[in-house]
Amino acid sequence: MTAEKSAAAMPDATYFDQWYADMSTSPVRDAIWARALGLPPRLRSTSTLSWQGIGELTEELSLPQDGLLLDIACGRGGYGIEVARRTGARLVGVDFSAVAVEQARAAGARLLPAGRAEFRIGALVAAGLPDGVADGLMCVDAVQFAEPPLAALREFRRLLAPGGRLAVTCWEVVDPSDERIPSRLHQVDLRRDLPEAGFVEVEVRDVPEWRRAEREMWEEVVAVVDSDQAMRSLQAEGRRSLEMFDSIRRVFATATAP
């Protein structure tokens, strides 16, 4: 997900089905994304987490060997697959787009040993999994789609076993009084909501270096002259993102289930 997309009205699963379908036919888009974020071509990204960011997220999750990692709002699965590759964790990815889930299944079958990954349809606030099932849970740039975000954080707490680690990346507004930013991002306050959801050892930090990579990516996207339909849509998104770029900050939150 991206900050601009997160700031718009809530898209439904049908919207994202088409979004992921278009993405799969746009090699130009994937090449720009990989180059700007330092990602290997095998990693099919759907958000703006960089290679450096994946390393930081993996370290903070502290997954045990053969533990269970949940990737909620997994999209095409690339980030969760990479964390599972690095840690030896088993992976369950959840997304409400059936098209994204099918793409993630194909990637998981290609990049992880047989039986180590499962991808299923579910929601931020209702993953459809048992209580306390996970050793670690990641949600990359999607918590703002929950109504409200606190409901998703409570679901994450339900899914984690005692001692399980949470890693969330997203955006927050710089100035709470800035009415130019749509209300969806104004609802995101991880410092406030993670303790309310029942987490301890909460840490939330700005990551301006991730944000710089994001700006470079958008600048490269809007400069493309010949583009396919997916790229034209992405360019419109990029122009809007750059217009409000300095009004939003990139944040990375970690917490522990007691």
C-alpha positions as protocol buffer text, in pm:
chain_id: "A"
residue {
  index: 1
  type: MET
  ca { x: 0 y: 0 z: 0 }
}
residue {
  index: 2
  type: THR
  ca { x: 101 y: 363 z: -33 }
}
residue {
  index: 3
  type: ALA
  ca { x: 36 y: 673 z: 172 }
}
residue {
  index: 4
  type: GLU
  ca { x: -172 y: 835 z: -101 }
}
residue {
  index: 5
  type: LYS
  ca { x: -384 y: 527 z: -150 }
}
residue {
  index: 6
  type: SER
  ca { x: -430 y: 498 z: 223 }
}
residue {
  index: 7
  type: ALA
  ca { x: -553 y: 856 z: 242 }
}
residue {
  index: 8
  type: ALA
  ca { x: -830 y: 805 z: -12 }
}
residue {
  index: 9
  type: ALA
  ca { x: -1178 y: 668 z: 54 }
}
residue {
  index: 10
  type: MET
  ca { x: -1181 y: 301 z: 154 }
}
residue {
  index: 11
  type: PRO
  ca { x: -1128 y: 85 z: -157 }
}
residue {
  index: 12
  type: ASP
  ca { x: -1305 y: -251 z: -153 }
}
residue {
  index: 13
  type: ALA
  ca { x: -1177 y: -597 z: -247 }
}
residue {
  index: 14
  type: THR
  ca { x: -1301 y: -561 z: -604 }
}
residue {
  index: 15
  type: TYR
  ca { x: -1094 y: -246 z: -646 }
}
residue {
  index: 16
  type: PHE
  ca { x: -783 y: -421 z: -516 }
}
residue {
  index: 17
  type: ASP
  ca { x: -846 y: -731 z: -729 }
}
residue {
  index: 18
  type: GLN
  ca { x: -815 y: -510 z: -1037 }
}
residue {
  index: 19
  type: TRP
  ca { x: -521 y: -321 z: -886 }
}
residue {
  index: 20
  type: TYR
  ca { x: -325 y: -644 z: -836 }
}
residue {
  index: 21
  type: ALA
  ca { x: -426 y: -781 z: -1176 }
}
residue {
  index: 22
  type: ASP
  ca { x: -298 y: -466 z: -1348 }
}
residue {
  index: 23
  type: MET
  ca { x: 22 y: -478 z: -1146 }
}
residue {
  index: 24
  type: SER
  ca { x: 102 y: -829 z: -1266 }
}
residue {
  index: 25
  type: THR
  ca { x: 116 y: -709 z: -1628 }
}
residue {
  index: 26
  type: SER
  ca { x: 341 y: -407 z: -1563 }
}
residue {
  index: 27
  type: PRO
  ca { x: 713 y: -498 z: -1575 }
}
residue {
  index: 28
  type: VAL
  ca { x: 802 y: -128 z: -1587 }
}
residue {
  index: 29
  type: ARG
  ca { x: 632 y: -73 z: -1253 }
}
residue {
  index: 30
  type: ASP
  ca { x: 810 y: -364 z: -1087 }
}
residue {
  index: 31
  type: ALA
  ca { x: 1148 y: -258 z: -1227 }
}
residue {
  index: 32
  type: ILE
  ca { x: 1112 y: 96 z: -1087 }
}
residue {
  index: 33
  type: TRP
  ca { x: 990 y: -33 z: -751 }
}
residue {
  index: 34
  type: ALA
  ca { x: 1280 y: -276 z: -718 }
}
residue {
  index: 35
  type: ARG
  ca { x: 1542 y: -22 z: -825 }
}
residue {
  index: 36
  type: ALA
  ca { x: 1420 y: 261 z: -601 }
}
residue {
  index: 37
  type: LEU
  ca { x: 1371 y: 43 z: -293 }
}
residue {
  index: 38
  type: GLY
  ca { x: 1679 y: -175 z: -346 }
}
residue {
  index: 39
  type: LEU
  ca { x: 1471 y: -492 z: -378 }
}
residue {
  index: 40
  type: PRO
  ca { x: 1572 y: -808 z: -568 }
}
residue {
  index: 41
  type: PRO
  ca { x: 1358 y: -885 z: -875 }
}
residue {
  index: 42
  type: ARG
  ca { x: 1214 y: -1194 z: -707 }
}
residue {
  index: 43
  type: LEU
  ca { x: 1043 y: -984 z: -440 }
}
residue {
  index: 44
  type: ARG
  ca { x: 707 y: -867 z: -572 }
}
residue {
  index: 45
  type: SER
  ca { x: 643 y: -560 z: -360 }
}
residue {
  index: 46
  type: THR
  ca { x: 305 y: -394 z: -320 }
}
residue {
  index: 47
  type: SER
  ca { x: 420 y: -119 z: -86 }
}
residue {
  index: 48
  type: THR
  ca { x: 719 y: 105 z: -25 }
}
residue {
  index: 49
  type: LEU
  ca { x: 921 y: -86 z: 234 }
}
residue {
  index: 50
  type: SER
  ca { x: 1287 y: -89 z: 128 }
}
residue {
  index: 51
  type: TRP
  ca { x: 1544 y: -367 z: 148 }
}
residue {
  index: 52
  type: GLN
  ca { x: 1690 y: -190 z: 451 }
}
residue {
  index: 53
  type: GLY
  ca { x: 1343 y: -177 z: 606 }
}
residue {
  index: 54
  type: ILE
  ca { x: 1292 y: -551 z: 559 }
}
residue {
  index: 55
  type: GLY
  ca { x: 1613 y: -613 z: 750 }
}
residue {
  index: 56
  type: GLU
  ca { x: 1503 y: -391 z: 1038 }
}
residue {
  index: 57
  type: LEU
  ca { x: 1159 y: -548 z: 1049 }
}
residue {
  index: 58
  type: THR
  ca { x: 1304 y: -901 z: 1047 }
}
residue {
  index: 59
  type: GLU
  ca { x: 1538 y: -821 z: 1334 }
}
residue {
  index: 60
  type: GLU
  ca { x: 1261 y: -670 z: 1547 }
}
residue {
  index: 61
  type: LEU
  ca { x: 1030 y: -970 z: 1501 }
}
residue {
  index: 62
  type: SER
  ca { x: 1287 y: -1200 z: 1670 }
}
residue {
  index: 63
  type: LEU
  ca { x: 1121 y: -1507 z: 1523 }
}
residue {
  index: 64
  type: PRO
  ca { x: 1220 y: -1850 z: 1656 }
}
residue {
  index: 65
  type: GLN
  ca { x: 1334 y: -2116 z: 1411 }
}
residue {
  index: 66
  type: ASP
  ca { x: 1025 y: -2290 z: 1276 }
}
residue {
  index: 67
  type: GLY
  ca { x: 798 y: -2035 z: 1448 }
}
residue {
  index: 68
  type: LEU
  ca { x: 480 y: -1909 z: 1282 }
}
residue {
  index: 69
  type: LEU
  ca { x: 480 y: -1568 z: 1115 }
}
residue {
  index: 70
  type: LEU
  ca { x: 156 y: -1398 z: 1014 }
}
residue {
  index: 71
  type: ASP
  ca { x: 167 y: -1141 z: 735 }
}
residue {
  index: 72
  type: ILE
  ca { x: -163 y: -954 z: 757 }
}
residue {
  index: 73
  type: ALA
  ca { x: -268 y: -762 z: 443 }
}
residue {
  index: 74
  type: CYS
  ca { x: 10 y: -952 z: 268 }
}
residue {
  index: 75
  type: GLY
  ca { x: -67 y: -839 z: -87 }
}
residue {
  index: 76
  type: ARG
  ca { x: 145 y: -1034 z: -335 }
}
residue {
  index: 77
  type: GLY
  ca { x: 333 y: -1188 z: -44 }
}
residue {
  index: 78
  type: GLY
  ca { x: 682 y: -1063 z: -116 }
}
residue {
  index: 79
  type: TYR
  ca { x: 768 y: -911 z: 220 }
}
residue {
  index: 80
  type: GLY
  ca { x: 645 y: -1200 z: 433 }
}
residue {
  index: 81
  type: ILE
  ca { x: 814 y: -1450 z: 204 }
}
residue {
  index: 82
  type: GLU
  ca { x: 1146 y: -1269 z: 242 }
}
residue {
  index: 83
  type: VAL
  ca { x: 1119 y: -1261 z: 621 }
}
residue {
  index: 84
  type: ALA
  ca { x: 1036 y: -1632 z: 622 }
}
residue {
  index: 85
  type: ARG
  ca { x: 1335 y: -1702 z: 395 }
}
residue {
  index: 86
  type: ARG
  ca { x: 1566 y: -1521 z: 635 }
}
residue {
  index: 87
  type: THR
  ca { x: 1437 y: -1671 z: 958 }
}
residue {
  index: 88
  type: GLY
  ca { x: 1322 y: -2023 z: 873 }
}
residue {
  index: 89
  type: ALA
  ca { x: 974 y: -1937 z: 1001 }
}
residue {
  index: 90
  type: ARG
  ca { x: 655 y: -2089 z: 869 }
}
residue {
  index: 91
  type: LEU
  ca { x: 435 y: -1828 z: 701 }
}
residue {
  index: 92
  type: VAL
  ca { x: 63 y: -1759 z: 682 }
}
residue {
  index: 93
  type: GLY
  ca { x: -34 y: -1459 z: 471 }
}
residue {
  index: 94
  type: VAL
  ca { x: -380 y: -1303 z: 481 }
}
residue {
  index: 95
  type: ASP
  ca { x: -535 y: -1054 z: 239 }
}
residue {
  index: 96
  type: PHE
  ca { x: -890 y: -963 z: 139 }
}
residue {
  index: 97
  type: SER
  ca { x: -808 y: -961 z: -233 }
}
residue {
  index: 98
  type: ALA
  ca { x: -848 y: -1303 z: -395 }
}
residue {
  index: 99
  type: VAL
  ca { x: -620 y: -1194 z: -681 }
}
residue {
  index: 100
  type: ALA
  ca { x: -345 y: -1094 z: -438 }
}
residue {
  index: 101
  type: VAL
  ca { x: -377 y: -1424 z: -252 }
}
residue {
  index: 102
  type: GLU
  ca { x: -338 y: -1624 z: -575 }
}
residue {
  index: 103
  type: GLN
  ca { x: -29 y: -1423 z: -670 }
}
residue {
  index: 104
  type: ALA
  ca { x: 115 y: -1473 z: -321 }
}
residue {
  index: 105
  type: ARG
  ca { x: 54 y: -1849 z: -341 }
}
residue {
  index: 106
  type: ALA
  ca { x: 245 y: -1868 z: -668 }
}
residue {
  index: 107
  type: ALA
  ca { x: 535 y: -1668 z: -522 }
}
residue {
  index: 108
  type: GLY
  ca { x: 542 y: -1878 z: -206 }
}
residue {
  index: 109
  type: ALA
  ca { x: 550 y: -2202 z: -405 }
}
residue {
  index: 110
  type: ARG
  ca { x: 841 y: -2066 z: -609 }
}
residue {
  index: 111
  type: LEU
  ca { x: 1051 y: -1920 z: -328 }
}
residue {
  index: 112
  type: LEU
  ca { x: 986 y: -2126 z: -15 }
}
residue {
  index: 113
  type: PRO
  ca { x: 1013 y: -2499 z: 58 }
}
residue {
  index: 114
  type: ALA
  ca { x: 695 y: -2700 z: 11 }
}
residue {
  index: 115
  type: GLY
  ca { x: 455 y: -2677 z: 301 }
}
residue {
  index: 116
  type: ARG
  ca { x: 619 y: -2370 z: 456 }
}
residue {
  index: 117
  type: ALA
  ca { x: 369 y: -2108 z: 340 }
}
residue {
  index: 118
  type: GLU
  ca { x: -7 y: -2069 z: 328 }
}
residue {
  index: 119
  type: PHE
  ca { x: -203 y: -1776 z: 188 }
}
residue {
  index: 120
  type: ARG
  ca { x: -570 y: -1722 z: 260 }
}
residue {
  index: 121
  type: ILE
  ca { x: -848 y: -1465 z: 230 }
}
residue {
  index: 122
  type: GLY
  ca { x: -917 y: -1267 z: 544 }
}
residue {
  index: 123
  type: ALA
  ca { x: -947 y: -915 z: 680 }
}
residue {
  index: 124
  type: LEU
  ca { x: -743 y: -684 z: 898 }
}
residue {
  index: 125
  type: VAL
  ca { x: -1001 y: -709 z: 1174 }
}
residue {
  index: 126
  type: ALA
  ca { x: -1098 y: -1075 z: 1114 }
}
residue {
  index: 127
  type: ALA
  ca { x: -810 y: -1293 z: 996 }
}
residue {
  index: 128
  type: GLY
  ca { x: -1003 y: -1615 z: 1051 }
}
residue {
  index: 129
  type: LEU
  ca { x: -728 y: -1778 z: 1258 }
}
residue {
  index: 130
  type: PRO
  ca { x: -723 y: -1911 z: 1616 }
}
residue {
  index: 131
  type: ASP
  ca { x: -626 y: -1709 z: 1922 }
}
residue {
  index: 132
  type: GLY
  ca { x: -257 y: -1701 z: 2010 }
}
residue {
  index: 133
  type: VAL
  ca { x: -146 y: -1887 z: 1700 }
}
residue {
  index: 134
  type: ALA
  ca { x: 150 y: -1671 z: 1596 }
}
residue {
  index: 135
  type: ASP
  ca { x: 505 y: -1614 z: 1721 }
}
residue {
  index: 136
  type: GLY
  ca { x: 530 y: -1296 z: 1515 }
}
residue {
  index: 137
  type: LEU
  ca { x: 299 y: -1075 z: 1313 }
}
residue {
  index: 138
  type: MET
  ca { x: 381 y: -815 z: 1048 }
}
residue {
  index: 139
  type: CYS
  ca { x: 153 y: -563 z: 880 }
}
residue {
  index: 140
  type: VAL
  ca { x: 320 y: -349 z: 616 }
}
residue {
  index: 141
  type: ASP
  ca { x: 151 y: -18 z: 530 }
}
residue {
  index: 142
  type: ALA
  ca { x: -208 y: -135 z: 567 }
}
residue {
  index: 143
  type: VAL
  ca { x: -332 y: -84 z: 924 }
}
residue {
  index: 144
  type: GLN
  ca { x: -496 y: 246 z: 821 }
}
residue {
  index: 145
  type: PHE
  ca { x: -750 y: 51 z: 614 }
}
residue {
  index: 146
  type: ALA
  ca { x: -913 y: -93 z: 927 }
}
residue {
  index: 147
  type: GLU
  ca { x: -1226 y: 73 z: 1063 }
}
residue {
  index: 148
  type: PRO
  ca { x: -1083 y: 194 z: 1298 }
}
residue {
  index: 149
  type: PRO
  ca { x: -711 y: 108 z: 1306 }
}
residue {
  index: 150
  type: LEU
  ca { x: -744 y: 19 z: 1675 }
}
residue {
  index: 151
  type: ALA
  ca { x: -970 y: -273 z: 1575 }
}
residue {
  index: 152
  type: ALA
  ca { x: -690 y: -419 z: 1363 }
}
residue {
  index: 153
  type: LEU
  ca { x: -439 y: -380 z: 1646 }
}
residue {
  index: 154
  type: ARG
  ca { x: -674 y: -566 z: 1879 }
}
residue {
  index: 155
  type: GLU
  ca { x: -701 y: -846 z: 1622 }
}
residue {
  index: 156
  type: PHE
  ca { x: -321 y: -861 z: 1602 }
}
residue {
  index: 157
  type: ARG
  ca { x: -303 y: -891 z: 1980 }
}
residue {
  index: 158
  type: ARG
  ca { x: -557 y: -1177 z: 1970 }
}
residue {
  index: 159
  type: LEU
  ca { x: -352 y: -1366 z: 1714 }
}
residue {
  index: 160
  type: LEU
  ca { x: -17 y: -1343 z: 1893 }
}
residue {
  index: 161
  type: ALA
  ca { x: 98 y: -1593 z: 2153 }
}
residue {
  index: 162
  type: PRO
  ca { x: 237 y: -1454 z: 2480 }
}
residue {
  index: 163
  type: GLY
  ca { x: 577 y: -1305 z: 2404 }
}
residue {
  index: 164
  type: GLY
  ca { x: 497 y: -1281 z: 2033 }
}
residue {
  index: 165
  type: ARG
  ca { x: 633 y: -978 z: 1852 }
}
residue {
  index: 166
  type: LEU
  ca { x: 446 y: -729 z: 1633 }
}
residue {
  index: 167
  type: ALA
  ca { x: 595 y: -512 z: 1357 }
}
residue {
  index: 168
  type: VAL
  ca { x: 379 y: -249 z: 1186 }
}
residue {
  index: 169
  type: THR
  ca { x: 481 y: 6 z: 923 }
}
residue {
  index: 170
  type: CYS
  ca { x: 258 y: 289 z: 806 }
}
residue {
  index: 171
  type: TRP
  ca { x: 228 y: 667 z: 784 }
}
residue {
  index: 172
  type: GLU
  ca { x: 102 y: 928 z: 1031 }
}
residue {
  index: 173
  type: VAL
  ca { x: 18 y: 1294 z: 982 }
}
residue {
  index: 174
  type: VAL
  ca { x: 280 y: 1549 z: 1082 }
}
residue {
  index: 175
  type: ASP
  ca { x: 28 y: 1808 z: 1202 }
}
residue {
  index: 176
  type: PRO
  ca { x: -300 y: 1675 z: 1351 }
}
residue {
  index: 177
  type: SER
  ca { x: -470 y: 2003 z: 1258 }
}
residue {
  index: 178
  type: ASP
  ca { x: -376 y: 1971 z: 889 }
}
residue {
  index: 179
  type: GLU
  ca { x: -713 y: 1941 z: 717 }
}
residue {
  index: 180
  type: ARG
  ca { x: -554 y: 1873 z: 378 }
}
residue {
  index: 181
  type: ILE
  ca { x: -489 y: 1514 z: 486 }
}
residue {
  index: 182
  type: PRO
  ca { x: -800 y: 1293 z: 467 }
}
residue {
  index: 183
  type: SER
  ca { x: -941 y: 1157 z: 791 }
}
residue {
  index: 184
  type: ARG
  ca { x: -819 y: 798 z: 741 }
}
residue {
  index: 185
  type: LEU
  ca { x: -459 y: 890 z: 817 }
}
residue {
  index: 186
  type: HIS
  ca { x: -566 y: 1117 z: 1100 }
}
residue {
  index: 187
  type: GLN
  ca { x: -700 y: 805 z: 1275 }
}
residue {
  index: 188
  type: VAL
  ca { x: -357 y: 640 z: 1288 }
}
residue {
  index: 189
  type: ASP
  ca { x: -182 y: 695 z: 1623 }
}
residue {
  index: 190
  type: LEU
  ca { x: 25 y: 390 z: 1709 }
}
residue {
  index: 191
  type: ARG
  ca { x: 174 y: 534 z: 2029 }
}
residue {
  index: 192
  type: ARG
  ca { x: -177 y: 579 z: 2163 }
}
residue {
  index: 193
  type: ASP
  ca { x: -345 y: 269 z: 2024 }
}
residue {
  index: 194
  type: LEU
  ca { x: -92 y: -11 z: 2071 }
}
residue {
  index: 195
  type: PRO
  ca { x: -107 y: 5 z: 2452 }
}
residue {
  index: 196
  type: GLU
  ca { x: -487 y: 39 z: 2428 }
}
residue {
  index: 197
  type: ALA
  ca { x: -492 y: -283 z: 2221 }
}
residue {
  index: 198
  type: GLY
  ca { x: -306 y: -465 z: 2499 }
}
residue {
  index: 199
  type: PHE
  ca { x: 55 y: -453 z: 2383 }
}
residue {
  index: 200
  type: VAL
  ca { x: 361 y: -385 z: 2596 }
}
residue {
  index: 201
  type: GLU
  ca { x: 718 y: -279 z: 2512 }
}
residue {
  index: 202
  type: VAL
  ca { x: 573 y: -42 z: 2254 }
}
residue {
  index: 203
  type: GLU
  ca { x: 822 y: 152 z: 2042 }
}
residue {
  index: 204
  type: VAL
  ca { x: 724 y: 385 z: 1758 }
}
residue {
  index: 205
  type: ARG
  ca { x: 985 y: 572 z: 1559 }
}
residue {
  index: 206
  type: ASP
  ca { x: 1005 y: 787 z: 1253 }
}
residue {
  index: 207
  type: VAL
  ca { x: 1212 y: 645 z: 966 }
}
residue {
  index: 208
  type: PRO
  ca { x: 1305 y: 938 z: 741 }
}
residue {
  index: 209
  type: GLU
  ca { x: 1549 y: 722 z: 543 }
}
residue {
  index: 210
  type: TRP
  ca { x: 1258 y: 503 z: 429 }
}
residue {
  index: 211
  type: ARG
  ca { x: 1070 y: 817 z: 337 }
}
residue {
  index: 212
  type: ARG
  ca { x: 1359 y: 945 z: 125 }
}
residue {
  index: 213
  type: ALA
  ca { x: 1359 y: 620 z: -75 }
}
residue {
  index: 214
  type: GLU
  ca { x: 984 y: 658 z: -120 }
}
residue {
  index: 215
  type: ARG
  ca { x: 1024 y: 1011 z: -258 }
}
residue {
  index: 216
  type: GLU
  ca { x: 1289 y: 895 z: -506 }
}
residue {
  index: 217
  type: MET
  ca { x: 1059 y: 616 z: -619 }
}
residue {
  index: 218
  type: TRP
  ca { x: 766 y: 850 z: -681 }
}
residue {
  index: 219
  type: GLU
  ca { x: 986 y: 1097 z: -867 }
}
residue {
  index: 220
  type: GLU
  ca { x: 1104 y: 819 z: -1097 }
}
residue {
  index: 221
  type: VAL
  ca { x: 747 y: 694 z: -1147 }
}
residue {
  index: 222
  type: VAL
  ca { x: 608 y: 1032 z: -1258 }
}
residue {
  index: 223
  type: ALA
  ca { x: 901 y: 1087 z: -1496 }
}
residue {
  index: 224
  type: VAL
  ca { x: 819 y: 778 z: -1709 }
}
residue {
  index: 225
  type: VAL
  ca { x: 707 y: 879 z: -2060 }
}
residue {
  index: 226
  type: ASP
  ca { x: 587 y: 555 z: -2221 }
}
residue {
  index: 227
  type: SER
  ca { x: 377 y: 354 z: -1978 }
}
residue {
  index: 228
  type: ASP
  ca { x: 107 y: 89 z: -1955 }
}
residue {
  index: 229
  type: GLN
  ca { x: -232 y: 130 z: -1788 }
}
residue {
  index: 230
  type: ALA
  ca { x: -103 y: 24 z: -1448 }
}
residue {
  index: 231
  type: MET
  ca { x: 180 y: 275 z: -1470 }
}
residue {
  index: 232
  type: ARG
  ca { x: -52 y: 556 z: -1576 }
}
residue {
  index: 233
  type: SER
  ca { x: -265 y: 490 z: -1270 }
}
residue {
  index: 234
  type: LEU
  ca { x: 47 y: 474 z: -1055 }
}
residue {
  index: 235
  type: GLN
  ca { x: 172 y: 804 z: -1198 }
}
residue {
  index: 236
  type: ALA
  ca { x: -150 y: 978 z: -1096 }
}
residue {
  index: 237
  type: GLU
  ca { x: -105 y: 833 z: -748 }
}
residue {
  index: 238
  type: GLY
  ca { x: 257 y: 945 z: -742 }
}
residue {
  index: 239
  type: ARG
  ca { x: 172 y: 1304 z: -830 }
}
residue {
  index: 240
  type: ARG
  ca { x: -82 y: 1317 z: -549 }
}
residue {
  index: 241
  type: SER
  ca { x: 163 y: 1158 z: -306 }
}
residue {
  index: 242
  type: LEU
  ca { x: 433 y: 1413 z: -388 }
}
residue {
  index: 243
  type: GLU
  ca { x: 188 y: 1701 z: -340 }
}
residue {
  index: 244
  type: MET
  ca { x: 126 y: 1603 z: 24 }
}
residue {
  index: 245
  type: PHE
  ca { x: 462 y: 1441 z: 86 }
}
residue {
  index: 246
  type: ASP
  ca { x: 588 y: 1671 z: 363 }
}
residue {
  index: 247
  type: SER
  ca { x: 258 y: 1649 z: 553 }
}
residue {
  index: 248
  type: ILE
  ca { x: 307 y: 1277 z: 632 }
}
residue {
  index: 249
  type: ARG
  ca { x: 581 y: 1094 z: 816 }
}
residue {
  index: 250
  type: ARG
  ca { x: 691 y: 731 z: 786 }
}
residue {
  index: 251
  type: VAL
  ca { x: 667 y: 530 z: 1109 }
}
residue {
  index: 252
  type: PHE
  ca { x: 778 y: 187 z: 1225 }
}
residue {
  index: 253
  type: ALA
  ca { x: 619 y: 40 z: 1537 }
}
residue {
  index: 254
  type: THR
  ca { x: 711 y: -270 z: 1734 }
}
residue {
  index: 255
  type: ALA
  ca { x: 544 y: -421 z: 2039 }
}
residue {
  index: 256
  type: THR
  ca { x: 511 y: -742 z: 2239 }
}
residue {
  index: 257
  type: ALA
  ca { x: 205 y: -946 z: 2336 }
}
residue {
  index: 258
  type: PRO
  ca { x: 218 y: -996 z: 2717 }
}
